[in-house]
Amino acid sequence: MTSSSDDRNEPISIFRHLPVPTHPEGCSGDGWVNVSAEDGHLRAARCPGCQGDRIMQALLEFIPPRFRKPITLPPRVEEWTHKGLDAEGLYITGSVGVGKTHTAYTALAAWCLITGIAPTRARVSENYGEQRRIPPTVKFVRATTLFDELRPSNNQTRQPIVDSQKTSLLVIDDIGAEKPSEFTAEKLYEIVDERYAHAKPFIVTSNVPPKALADQVGARVASRFSECCDVVPMTGPDRRKSA
Ligand SMILES: Nc1ncnc2c1ncn2[C@@H]1O[C@H](COP(=O)(O)OP(=O)(O)OP(=O)(O)O)[C@@H](O)[C@H]1O
Ligand SMILES: [Mg+2]
């Protein structure tokens, strides 16, 4: 695979196989386009094509080079992306190297283009002298990194928990690879239960089939996944070996 580590060398056209909004006729590329209102007058509206370009640019910065290569999504994953903000859980499972992480990144990209949400980092907004942390719009995290963030020693603030609860789309990659401590499992439950309660979208990838996950992350997390996730088993050889 050819992948550049320099984001600037990659064109946004690598996302053109995804549902990218088009520029309506008359768009001059400044983000706005004239549309006829009901009263017959022309009115300026945001151009969906320009918004799509902005999202693809943000996706280029967000997705690591290896996982930018255009791939075809499994049909059930594609269906999940088209649910947009109504999507709940997506559980991608399969053995080592079948393409779970790549599929999760591509699903994330398609979901962003469909919902119009660009991946942005967490930031602090100031309003009348009061500072407020705005969570990232999309959070993609390896399960082991998330568990590190949730450990008691790192838990002076509830920031990782709140970010994971509030972000528009949470992706936890490779869950089940490591068994969390009782404390960390409880924090993971807090995240999953919040997203479950509010039917917020998330993607989980795992080598472990959902039925076997209870032993790794606890029965309460596994039970919620089994209720609200579309499960997509991926099969095939280890693509790293055949590359
Ligand atoms: N549909 C695809 N077509 C071509 N290459 C792919 C496809 N999906 C994944 N790949 C490539 O195959 C390799 C393995 O993919 P990936 O890392 O997503 O596997 P994985 O299932 O997450 O593995 P692991 O269980 O070890 O985390 C990567 O180089 C990836 O870019
Ligand atoms: Mg992986």
PDB file of C-alpha atoms and ligand atoms in Angstrom:
ATOM      1  CA  MET A   1       0.000   0.000   0.000  1.00  0.00           C
ATOM      2  CA  THR A   2       1.238   3.490  -0.716  1.00  0.00           C
ATOM      3  CA  SER A   3       0.513   5.819   2.140  1.00  0.00           C
ATOM      4  CA  SER A   4       1.985   9.189   2.773  1.00  0.00           C
ATOM      5  CA  SER A   5       2.730  10.360   6.280  1.00  0.00           C
ATOM      6  CA  ASP A   6       2.335  13.926   5.040  1.00  0.00           C
ATOM      7  CA  ASP A   7      -1.331  14.909   5.238  1.00  0.00           C
ATOM      8  CA  ARG A   8      -0.848  17.719   2.723  1.00  0.00           C
ATOM      9  CA  ASN A   9       0.099  15.304  -0.078  1.00  0.00           C
ATOM     10  CA  GLU A  10      -3.200  13.476   0.060  1.00  0.00           C
ATOM     11  CA  PRO A  11      -6.121  14.974  -1.903  1.00  0.00           C
ATOM     12  CA  ILE A  12      -9.608  14.999  -0.447  1.00  0.00           C
ATOM     13  CA  SER A  13     -10.695  13.082  -3.563  1.00  0.00           C
ATOM     14  CA  ILE A  14      -9.713   9.835  -1.757  1.00  0.00           C
ATOM     15  CA  PHE A  15     -13.120  10.123  -0.043  1.00  0.00           C
ATOM     16  CA  ARG A  16     -15.076  10.432  -3.315  1.00  0.00           C
ATOM     17  CA  HIS A  17     -16.251   6.781  -3.113  1.00  0.00           C
ATOM     18  CA  LEU A  18     -18.236   7.757   0.002  1.00  0.00           C
ATOM     19  CA  PRO A  19     -21.571   9.615   0.008  1.00  0.00           C
ATOM     20  CA  VAL A  20     -20.084  13.060  -0.611  1.00  0.00           C
ATOM     21  CA  PRO A  21     -22.580  15.936  -1.011  1.00  0.00           C
ATOM     22  CA  THR A  22     -22.360  17.639  -4.407  1.00  0.00           C
ATOM     23  CA  HIS A  23     -22.022  21.347  -5.186  1.00  0.00           C
ATOM     24  CA  PRO A  24     -25.332  22.677  -6.525  1.00  0.00           C
ATOM     25  CA  GLU A  25     -25.289  24.583  -9.799  1.00  0.00           C
ATOM     26  CA  GLY A  26     -24.258  28.172  -9.239  1.00  0.00           C
ATOM     27  CA  CYS A  27     -21.904  27.428  -6.331  1.00  0.00           C
ATOM     28  CA  SER A  28     -18.876  29.693  -6.539  1.00  0.00           C
ATOM     29  CA  GLY A  29     -16.976  27.745  -3.899  1.00  0.00           C
ATOM     30  CA  ASP A  30     -17.300  30.367  -1.149  1.00  0.00           C
ATOM     31  CA  GLY A  31     -19.529  28.162   1.025  1.00  0.00           C
ATOM     32  CA  TRP A  32     -22.803  29.775  -0.009  1.00  0.00           C
ATOM     33  CA  VAL A  33     -25.241  29.254  -2.842  1.00  0.00           C
ATOM     34  CA  ASN A  34     -28.426  31.075  -3.917  1.00  0.00           C
ATOM     35  CA  VAL A  35     -31.638  29.074  -3.623  1.00  0.00           C
ATOM     36  CA  SER A  36     -35.178  30.155  -4.574  1.00  0.00           C
ATOM     37  CA  ALA A  37     -37.341  30.702  -1.523  1.00  0.00           C
ATOM     38  CA  GLU A  38     -41.097  29.984  -1.499  1.00  0.00           C
ATOM     39  CA  ASP A  39     -41.826  33.662  -2.163  1.00  0.00           C
ATOM     40  CA  GLY A  40     -39.803  33.430  -5.391  1.00  0.00           C
ATOM     41  CA  HIS A  41     -36.868  35.485  -4.078  1.00  0.00           C
ATOM     42  CA  LEU A  42     -33.314  34.223  -4.063  1.00  0.00           C
ATOM     43  CA  ARG A  43     -31.883  33.470  -0.638  1.00  0.00           C
ATOM     44  CA  ALA A  44     -28.299  32.552   0.370  1.00  0.00           C
ATOM     45  CA  ALA A  45     -27.983  29.063   1.867  1.00  0.00           C
ATOM     46  CA  ARG A  46     -24.970  27.044   2.979  1.00  0.00           C
ATOM     47  CA  CYS A  47     -23.600  24.974   0.109  1.00  0.00           C
ATOM     48  CA  PRO A  48     -23.701  21.244   0.977  1.00  0.00           C
ATOM     49  CA  GLY A  49     -20.815  20.600  -1.451  1.00  0.00           C
ATOM     50  CA  CYS A  50     -18.563  23.177   0.254  1.00  0.00           C
ATOM     51  CA  GLN A  51     -19.515  21.706   3.629  1.00  0.00           C
ATOM     52  CA  GLY A  52     -18.573  18.238   2.289  1.00  0.00           C
ATOM     53  CA  ASP A  53     -15.173  19.592   1.171  1.00  0.00           C
ATOM     54  CA  ARG A  54     -14.585  20.995   4.674  1.00  0.00           C
ATOM     55  CA  ILE A  55     -15.500  17.641   6.256  1.00  0.00           C
ATOM     56  CA  MET A  56     -13.193  15.709   3.885  1.00  0.00           C
ATOM     57  CA  GLN A  57     -10.326  18.068   4.755  1.00  0.00           C
ATOM     58  CA  ALA A  58     -10.958  17.446   8.471  1.00  0.00           C
ATOM     59  CA  LEU A  59     -11.139  13.677   7.824  1.00  0.00           C
ATOM     60  CA  LEU A  60      -7.720  13.799   6.162  1.00  0.00           C
ATOM     61  CA  GLU A  61      -6.262  15.215   9.361  1.00  0.00           C
ATOM     62  CA  PHE A  62      -8.239  12.832  11.578  1.00  0.00           C
ATOM     63  CA  ILE A  63      -7.676   9.462   9.858  1.00  0.00           C
ATOM     64  CA  PRO A  64      -4.146   7.995  10.062  1.00  0.00           C
ATOM     65  CA  PRO A  65      -2.514   7.427   6.629  1.00  0.00           C
ATOM     66  CA  ARG A  66      -2.785   3.621   6.633  1.00  0.00           C
ATOM     67  CA  PHE A  67      -6.544   3.697   7.058  1.00  0.00           C
ATOM     68  CA  ARG A  68      -7.277   6.298   4.350  1.00  0.00           C
ATOM     69  CA  LYS A  69      -7.075   3.845   1.442  1.00  0.00           C
ATOM     70  CA  PRO A  70     -10.553   3.662  -0.186  1.00  0.00           C
ATOM     71  CA  ILE A  71     -12.284   0.377   0.639  1.00  0.00           C
ATOM     72  CA  THR A  72     -15.798  -0.937   0.044  1.00  0.00           C
ATOM     73  CA  LEU A  73     -17.783  -1.132   3.251  1.00  0.00           C
ATOM     74  CA  PRO A  74     -19.624  -4.360   4.095  1.00  0.00           C
ATOM     75  CA  PRO A  75     -23.318  -3.718   3.167  1.00  0.00           C
ATOM     76  CA  ARG A  76     -24.522  -3.821   6.814  1.00  0.00           C
ATOM     77  CA  VAL A  77     -21.898  -1.263   7.817  1.00  0.00           C
ATOM     78  CA  GLU A  78     -22.941   0.971   4.938  1.00  0.00           C
ATOM     79  CA  GLU A  79     -26.580   0.676   6.039  1.00  0.00           C
ATOM     80  CA  TRP A  80     -25.538   1.695   9.549  1.00  0.00           C
ATOM     81  CA  THR A  81     -23.800   4.857   8.257  1.00  0.00           C
ATOM     82  CA  HIS A  82     -26.960   5.880   6.402  1.00  0.00           C
ATOM     83  CA  LYS A  83     -28.897   5.987   9.681  1.00  0.00           C
ATOM     84  CA  GLY A  84     -26.863   9.104  10.496  1.00  0.00           C
ATOM     85  CA  LEU A  85     -27.778  10.563  13.868  1.00  0.00           C
ATOM     86  CA  ASP A  86     -30.365   7.799  14.383  1.00  0.00           C
ATOM     87  CA  ALA A  87     -27.634   5.137  14.285  1.00  0.00           C
ATOM     88  CA  GLU A  88     -26.959   3.364  17.579  1.00  0.00           C
ATOM     89  CA  GLY A  89     -24.228   0.769  18.096  1.00  0.00           C
ATOM     90  CA  LEU A  90     -22.177  -0.982  15.434  1.00  0.00           C
ATOM     91  CA  TYR A  91     -20.139  -3.996  16.571  1.00  0.00           C
ATOM     92  CA  ILE A  92     -17.529  -5.100  14.032  1.00  0.00           C
ATOM     93  CA  THR A  93     -15.999  -8.429  14.928  1.00  0.00           C
ATOM     94  CA  GLY A  94     -13.536 -10.821  13.301  1.00  0.00           C
ATOM     95  CA  SER A  95     -10.099 -12.341  13.601  1.00  0.00           C
ATOM     96  CA  VAL A  96      -6.741 -10.584  13.382  1.00  0.00           C
ATOM     97  CA  GLY A  97      -6.169  -8.568  10.205  1.00  0.00           C
ATOM     98  CA  VAL A  98      -9.588  -8.972   8.530  1.00  0.00           C
ATOM     99  CA  GLY A  99      -9.940  -5.178   8.304  1.00  0.00           C
ATOM    100  CA  LYS A 100     -11.984  -4.149  11.367  1.00  0.00           C
ATOM    101  CA  THR A 101     -10.082  -0.954  12.157  1.00  0.00           C
ATOM    102  CA  HIS A 102      -9.967   0.140   8.510  1.00  0.00           C
ATOM    103  CA  THR A 103     -13.711  -0.538   8.234  1.00  0.00           C
ATOM    104  CA  ALA A 104     -14.389   1.460  11.413  1.00  0.00           C
ATOM    105  CA  TYR A 105     -12.433   4.492  10.110  1.00  0.00           C
ATOM    106  CA  THR A 106     -14.203   4.318   6.736  1.00  0.00           C
ATOM    107  CA  ALA A 107     -17.601   3.986   8.439  1.00  0.00           C
ATOM    108  CA  LEU A 108     -16.706   7.024  10.571  1.00  0.00           C
ATOM    109  CA  ALA A 109     -15.829   9.011   7.410  1.00  0.00           C
ATOM    110  CA  ALA A 110     -19.089   8.050   5.674  1.00  0.00           C
ATOM    111  CA  TRP A 111     -21.080   8.857   8.826  1.00  0.00           C
ATOM    112  CA  CYS A 112     -19.480  12.313   9.085  1.00  0.00           C
ATOM    113  CA  LEU A 113     -20.296  13.078   5.433  1.00  0.00           C
ATOM    114  CA  ILE A 114     -23.895  11.898   5.876  1.00  0.00           C
ATOM    115  CA  THR A 115     -24.512  13.806   9.110  1.00  0.00           C
ATOM    116  CA  GLY A 116     -22.546  16.910   8.106  1.00  0.00           C
ATOM    117  CA  ILE A 117     -20.416  16.635  11.257  1.00  0.00           C
ATOM    118  CA  ALA A 118     -16.708  17.348  10.762  1.00  0.00           C
ATOM    119  CA  PRO A 119     -14.348  15.668  13.235  1.00  0.00           C
ATOM    120  CA  THR A 120     -12.986  18.385  15.519  1.00  0.00           C
ATOM    121  CA  ARG A 121     -10.793  18.311  18.609  1.00  0.00           C
ATOM    122  CA  ALA A 122     -12.017  19.227  22.081  1.00  0.00           C
ATOM    123  CA  ARG A 123     -11.775  22.966  22.700  1.00  0.00           C
ATOM    124  CA  VAL A 124     -12.468  25.531  25.389  1.00  0.00           C
ATOM    125  CA  SER A 125     -15.081  28.175  24.680  1.00  0.00           C
ATOM    126  CA  GLU A 126     -15.324  31.359  26.685  1.00  0.00           C
ATOM    127  CA  ASN A 127     -18.638  33.012  27.306  1.00  0.00           C
ATOM    128  CA  TYR A 128     -18.868  36.124  29.527  1.00  0.00           C
ATOM    129  CA  GLY A 129     -15.562  35.140  31.179  1.00  0.00           C
ATOM    130  CA  GLU A 130     -16.762  31.610  31.912  1.00  0.00           C
ATOM    131  CA  GLN A 131     -14.734  28.808  30.344  1.00  0.00           C
ATOM    132  CA  ARG A 132     -16.488  25.696  29.101  1.00  0.00           C
ATOM    133  CA  ARG A 133     -14.926  22.608  27.539  1.00  0.00           C
ATOM    134  CA  ILE A 134     -16.532  21.503  24.291  1.00  0.00           C
ATOM    135  CA  PRO A 135     -15.972  17.758  23.732  1.00  0.00           C
ATOM    136  CA  PRO A 136     -14.547  16.503  20.418  1.00  0.00           C
ATOM    137  CA  THR A 137     -17.266  15.925  17.809  1.00  0.00           C
ATOM    138  CA  VAL A 138     -15.839  12.470  17.077  1.00  0.00           C
ATOM    139  CA  LYS A 139     -13.633  10.392  19.371  1.00  0.00           C
ATOM    140  CA  PHE A 140     -11.700   7.389  18.031  1.00  0.00           C
ATOM    141  CA  VAL A 141      -9.787   5.573  20.749  1.00  0.00           C
ATOM    142  CA  ARG A 142      -8.019   2.245  21.174  1.00  0.00           C
ATOM    143  CA  ALA A 143      -9.652   0.349  24.077  1.00  0.00           C
ATOM    144  CA  THR A 144      -6.309   0.029  25.900  1.00  0.00           C
ATOM    145  CA  THR A 145      -5.752   3.803  25.612  1.00  0.00           C
ATOM    146  CA  LEU A 146      -9.263   4.461  26.876  1.00  0.00           C
ATOM    147  CA  PHE A 147      -8.675   2.152  29.844  1.00  0.00           C
ATOM    148  CA  ASP A 148      -5.451   4.082  30.597  1.00  0.00           C
ATOM    149  CA  GLU A 149      -7.399   7.335  30.496  1.00  0.00           C
ATOM    150  CA  LEU A 150      -9.952   5.887  32.913  1.00  0.00           C
ATOM    151  CA  ARG A 151      -7.497   4.530  35.505  1.00  0.00           C
ATOM    152  CA  PRO A 152      -7.739   6.008  39.028  1.00  0.00           C
ATOM    153  CA  SER A 153      -4.325   7.699  38.669  1.00  0.00           C
ATOM    154  CA  ASN A 154      -5.557   9.604  35.598  1.00  0.00           C
ATOM    155  CA  ASN A 155      -8.933  10.292  37.037  1.00  0.00           C
ATOM    156  CA  GLN A 156      -8.456  13.677  38.667  1.00  0.00           C
ATOM    157  CA  THR A 157     -10.921  15.008  36.132  1.00  0.00           C
ATOM    158  CA  ARG A 158     -13.899  13.301  34.561  1.00  0.00           C
ATOM    159  CA  GLN A 159     -12.828  14.666  31.189  1.00  0.00           C
ATOM    160  CA  PRO A 160     -12.219  11.346  29.346  1.00  0.00           C
ATOM    161  CA  ILE A 161     -15.517   9.974  30.646  1.00  0.00           C
ATOM    162  CA  VAL A 162     -17.509  13.089  29.733  1.00  0.00           C
ATOM    163  CA  ASP A 163     -15.845  13.361  26.297  1.00  0.00           C
ATOM    164  CA  SER A 164     -16.665   9.720  25.578  1.00  0.00           C
ATOM    165  CA  GLN A 165     -20.246  10.198  26.741  1.00  0.00           C
ATOM    166  CA  LYS A 166     -20.885  13.473  24.910  1.00  0.00           C
ATOM    167  CA  THR A 167     -18.993  13.137  21.631  1.00  0.00           C
ATOM    168  CA  SER A 168     -21.351  12.781  18.657  1.00  0.00           C
ATOM    169  CA  LEU A 169     -19.677   9.546  17.552  1.00  0.00           C
ATOM    170  CA  LEU A 170     -17.483   7.343  19.759  1.00  0.00           C
ATOM    171  CA  VAL A 171     -15.304   4.605  18.248  1.00  0.00           C
ATOM    172  CA  ILE A 172     -13.628   2.108  20.589  1.00  0.00           C
ATOM    173  CA  ASP A 173     -11.117   0.034  18.653  1.00  0.00           C
ATOM    174  CA  ASP A 174     -10.113  -3.475  19.707  1.00  0.00           C
ATOM    175  CA  ILE A 175     -12.186  -3.921  22.835  1.00  0.00           C
ATOM    176  CA  GLY A 176     -11.712  -7.254  24.576  1.00  0.00           C
ATOM    177  CA  ALA A 177      -7.957  -7.376  23.878  1.00  0.00           C
ATOM    178  CA  GLU A 178      -7.270  -6.430  27.491  1.00  0.00           C
ATOM    179  CA  LYS A 179      -9.405  -7.078  30.565  1.00  0.00           C
ATOM    180  CA  PRO A 180      -9.974  -3.816  32.449  1.00  0.00           C
ATOM    181  CA  SER A 181      -9.654  -3.620  36.221  1.00  0.00           C
ATOM    182  CA  GLU A 182     -12.866  -3.532  38.242  1.00  0.00           C
ATOM    183  CA  PHE A 183     -12.513   0.254  38.606  1.00  0.00           C
ATOM    184  CA  THR A 184     -11.910   0.804  34.865  1.00  0.00           C
ATOM    185  CA  ALA A 185     -14.749  -1.550  33.921  1.00  0.00           C
ATOM    186  CA  GLU A 186     -17.092   0.538  36.078  1.00  0.00           C
ATOM    187  CA  LYS A 187     -16.021   3.722  34.229  1.00  0.00           C
ATOM    188  CA  LEU A 188     -16.455   1.979  30.869  1.00  0.00           C
ATOM    189  CA  TYR A 189     -19.956   1.035  32.001  1.00  0.00           C
ATOM    190  CA  GLU A 190     -20.662   4.712  32.803  1.00  0.00           C
ATOM    191  CA  ILE A 191     -19.714   5.650  29.234  1.00  0.00           C
ATOM    192  CA  VAL A 192     -21.608   2.838  27.538  1.00  0.00           C
ATOM    193  CA  ASP A 193     -24.704   3.247  29.713  1.00  0.00           C
ATOM    194  CA  GLU A 194     -24.918   6.982  28.966  1.00  0.00           C
ATOM    195  CA  ARG A 195     -24.693   6.416  25.213  1.00  0.00           C
ATOM    196  CA  TYR A 196     -27.120   3.478  25.456  1.00  0.00           C
ATOM    197  CA  ALA A 197     -29.638   5.560  27.459  1.00  0.00           C
ATOM    198  CA  HIS A 198     -29.541   8.406  24.922  1.00  0.00           C
ATOM    199  CA  ALA A 199     -29.323   6.094  21.872  1.00  0.00           C
ATOM    200  CA  LYS A 200     -26.123   7.838  20.713  1.00  0.00           C
ATOM    201  CA  PRO A 201     -24.020   6.339  17.898  1.00  0.00           C
ATOM    202  CA  PHE A 202     -20.898   4.339  18.612  1.00  0.00           C
ATOM    203  CA  ILE A 203     -18.699   1.796  16.835  1.00  0.00           C
ATOM    204  CA  VAL A 204     -16.857  -0.998  18.577  1.00  0.00           C
ATOM    205  CA  THR A 205     -14.338  -3.333  16.963  1.00  0.00           C
ATOM    206  CA  SER A 206     -13.250  -6.561  18.603  1.00  0.00           C
ATOM    207  CA  ASN A 207     -11.634  -9.929  18.010  1.00  0.00           C
ATOM    208  CA  VAL A 208     -14.124 -11.245  20.545  1.00  0.00           C
ATOM    209  CA  PRO A 209     -17.671 -12.120  19.417  1.00  0.00           C
ATOM    210  CA  PRO A 210     -20.295 -10.163  21.393  1.00  0.00           C
ATOM    211  CA  LYS A 211     -21.502 -13.258  23.279  1.00  0.00           C
ATOM    212  CA  ALA A 212     -18.017 -13.833  24.707  1.00  0.00           C
ATOM    213  CA  LEU A 213     -17.442 -10.195  25.655  1.00  0.00           C
ATOM    214  CA  ALA A 214     -19.065 -10.341  29.105  1.00  0.00           C
ATOM    215  CA  ASP A 215     -16.020 -12.152  30.509  1.00  0.00           C
ATOM    216  CA  GLN A 216     -13.760  -9.339  29.311  1.00  0.00           C
ATOM    217  CA  VAL A 217     -15.684  -6.132  30.020  1.00  0.00           C
ATOM    218  CA  GLY A 218     -18.497  -7.208  32.346  1.00  0.00           C
ATOM    219  CA  ALA A 219     -22.049  -8.414  31.852  1.00  0.00           C
ATOM    220  CA  ARG A 220     -23.686  -4.972  31.988  1.00  0.00           C
ATOM    221  CA  VAL A 221     -21.619  -3.517  29.118  1.00  0.00           C
ATOM    222  CA  ALA A 222     -21.981  -6.705  27.040  1.00  0.00           C
ATOM    223  CA  SER A 223     -25.746  -6.803  27.635  1.00  0.00           C
ATOM    224  CA  ARG A 224     -26.181  -3.219  26.398  1.00  0.00           C
ATOM    225  CA  PHE A 225     -24.101  -3.949  23.304  1.00  0.00           C
ATOM    226  CA  SER A 226     -26.236  -7.000  22.554  1.00  0.00           C
ATOM    227  CA  GLU A 227     -29.416  -4.897  22.688  1.00  0.00           C
ATOM    228  CA  CYS A 228     -28.376  -1.823  20.742  1.00  0.00           C
ATOM    229  CA  CYS A 229     -25.654  -2.943  18.319  1.00  0.00           C
ATOM    230  CA  ASP A 230     -25.843  -4.086  14.714  1.00  0.00           C
ATOM    231  CA  VAL A 231     -23.316  -6.917  14.773  1.00  0.00           C
ATOM    232  CA  VAL A 232     -21.177  -7.280  11.647  1.00  0.00           C
ATOM    233  CA  PRO A 233     -18.937 -10.367  11.596  1.00  0.00           C
ATOM    234  CA  MET A 234     -16.002 -10.007   9.177  1.00  0.00           C
ATOM    235  CA  THR A 235     -14.328 -13.099   7.798  1.00  0.00           C
ATOM    236  CA  GLY A 236     -11.344 -13.797   5.604  1.00  0.00           C
ATOM    237  CA  PRO A 237      -7.576 -14.082   5.806  1.00  0.00           C
ATOM    238  CA  ASP A 238      -5.210 -11.766   7.672  1.00  0.00           C
ATOM    239  CA  ARG A 239      -4.830  -9.011   5.063  1.00  0.00           C
ATOM    240  CA  ARG A 240      -1.430  -8.102   6.455  1.00  0.00           C
ATOM    241  CA  LYS A 241      -0.091 -11.513   5.442  1.00  0.00           C
ATOM    242  CA  SER A 242      -1.592 -11.388   1.957  1.00  0.00           C
ATOM    243  CA  ALA A 243      -0.393  -7.782   1.363  1.00  0.00           C
TER     244      ALA A 243
HETATM  245  N1  LIG B   1     -11.315  -3.924   2.474  1.00  0.00           N
HETATM  246  C1  LIG B   1      -9.978  -3.833   2.457  1.00  0.00           C
HETATM  247  N2  LIG B   1      -9.318  -3.890   1.293  1.00  0.00           N
HETATM  248  C2  LIG B   1      -7.992  -3.821   1.252  1.00  0.00           C
HETATM  249  N3  LIG B   1      -7.193  -3.701   2.340  1.00  0.00           N
HETATM  250  C3  LIG B   1      -7.783  -3.643   3.524  1.00  0.00           C
HETATM  251  C4  LIG B   1      -9.199  -3.706   3.651  1.00  0.00           C
HETATM  252  N4  LIG B   1      -9.513  -3.620   4.958  1.00  0.00           N
HETATM  253  C5  LIG B   1      -8.344  -3.515   5.606  1.00  0.00           C
HETATM  254  N5  LIG B   1      -7.307  -3.516   4.754  1.00  0.00           N
HETATM  255  C6  LIG B   1      -5.884  -3.463   5.113  1.00  0.00           C
HETATM  256  O1  LIG B   1      -5.578  -4.677   5.794  1.00  0.00           O
HETATM  257  C7  LIG B   1      -4.692  -4.442   6.880  1.00  0.00           C
HETATM  258  C8  LIG B   1      -5.327  -4.902   8.202  1.00  0.00           C
HETATM  259  O2  LIG B   1      -6.472  -4.109   8.438  1.00  0.00           O
HETATM  260  P1  LIG B   1      -6.927  -3.702   9.914  1.00  0.00           P
HETATM  261  O3  LIG B   1      -5.781  -3.139  10.674  1.00  0.00           O
HETATM  262  O4  LIG B   1      -8.138  -2.867   9.769  1.00  0.00           O
HETATM  263  O5  LIG B   1      -7.303  -5.136  10.504  1.00  0.00           O
HETATM  264  P2  LIG B   1      -7.932  -5.500  11.918  1.00  0.00           P
HETATM  265  O6  LIG B   1      -9.015  -6.485  11.683  1.00  0.00           O
HETATM  266  O7  LIG B   1      -8.300  -4.249  12.635  1.00  0.00           O
HETATM  267  O8  LIG B   1      -6.714  -6.231  12.639  1.00  0.00           O
HETATM  268  P3  LIG B   1      -6.455  -6.417  14.225  1.00  0.00           P
HETATM  269  O9  LIG B   1      -7.418  -7.461  14.717  1.00  0.00           O
HETATM  270  O10 LIG B   1      -5.036  -6.918  14.292  1.00  0.00           O
HETATM  271  O11 LIG B   1      -6.628  -5.101  14.875  1.00  0.00           O
HETATM  272  C9  LIG B   1      -4.363  -2.949   6.825  1.00  0.00           C
HETATM  273  O12 LIG B   1      -3.202  -2.765   6.075  1.00  0.00           O
HETATM  274  C10 LIG B   1      -5.565  -2.373   6.112  1.00  0.00           C
HETATM  275  O13 LIG B   1      -5.257  -1.148   5.468  1.00  0.00           O
HETATM  276 MG    MG B   2      -7.556  -3.373  14.390  1.00  0.00          MG
END
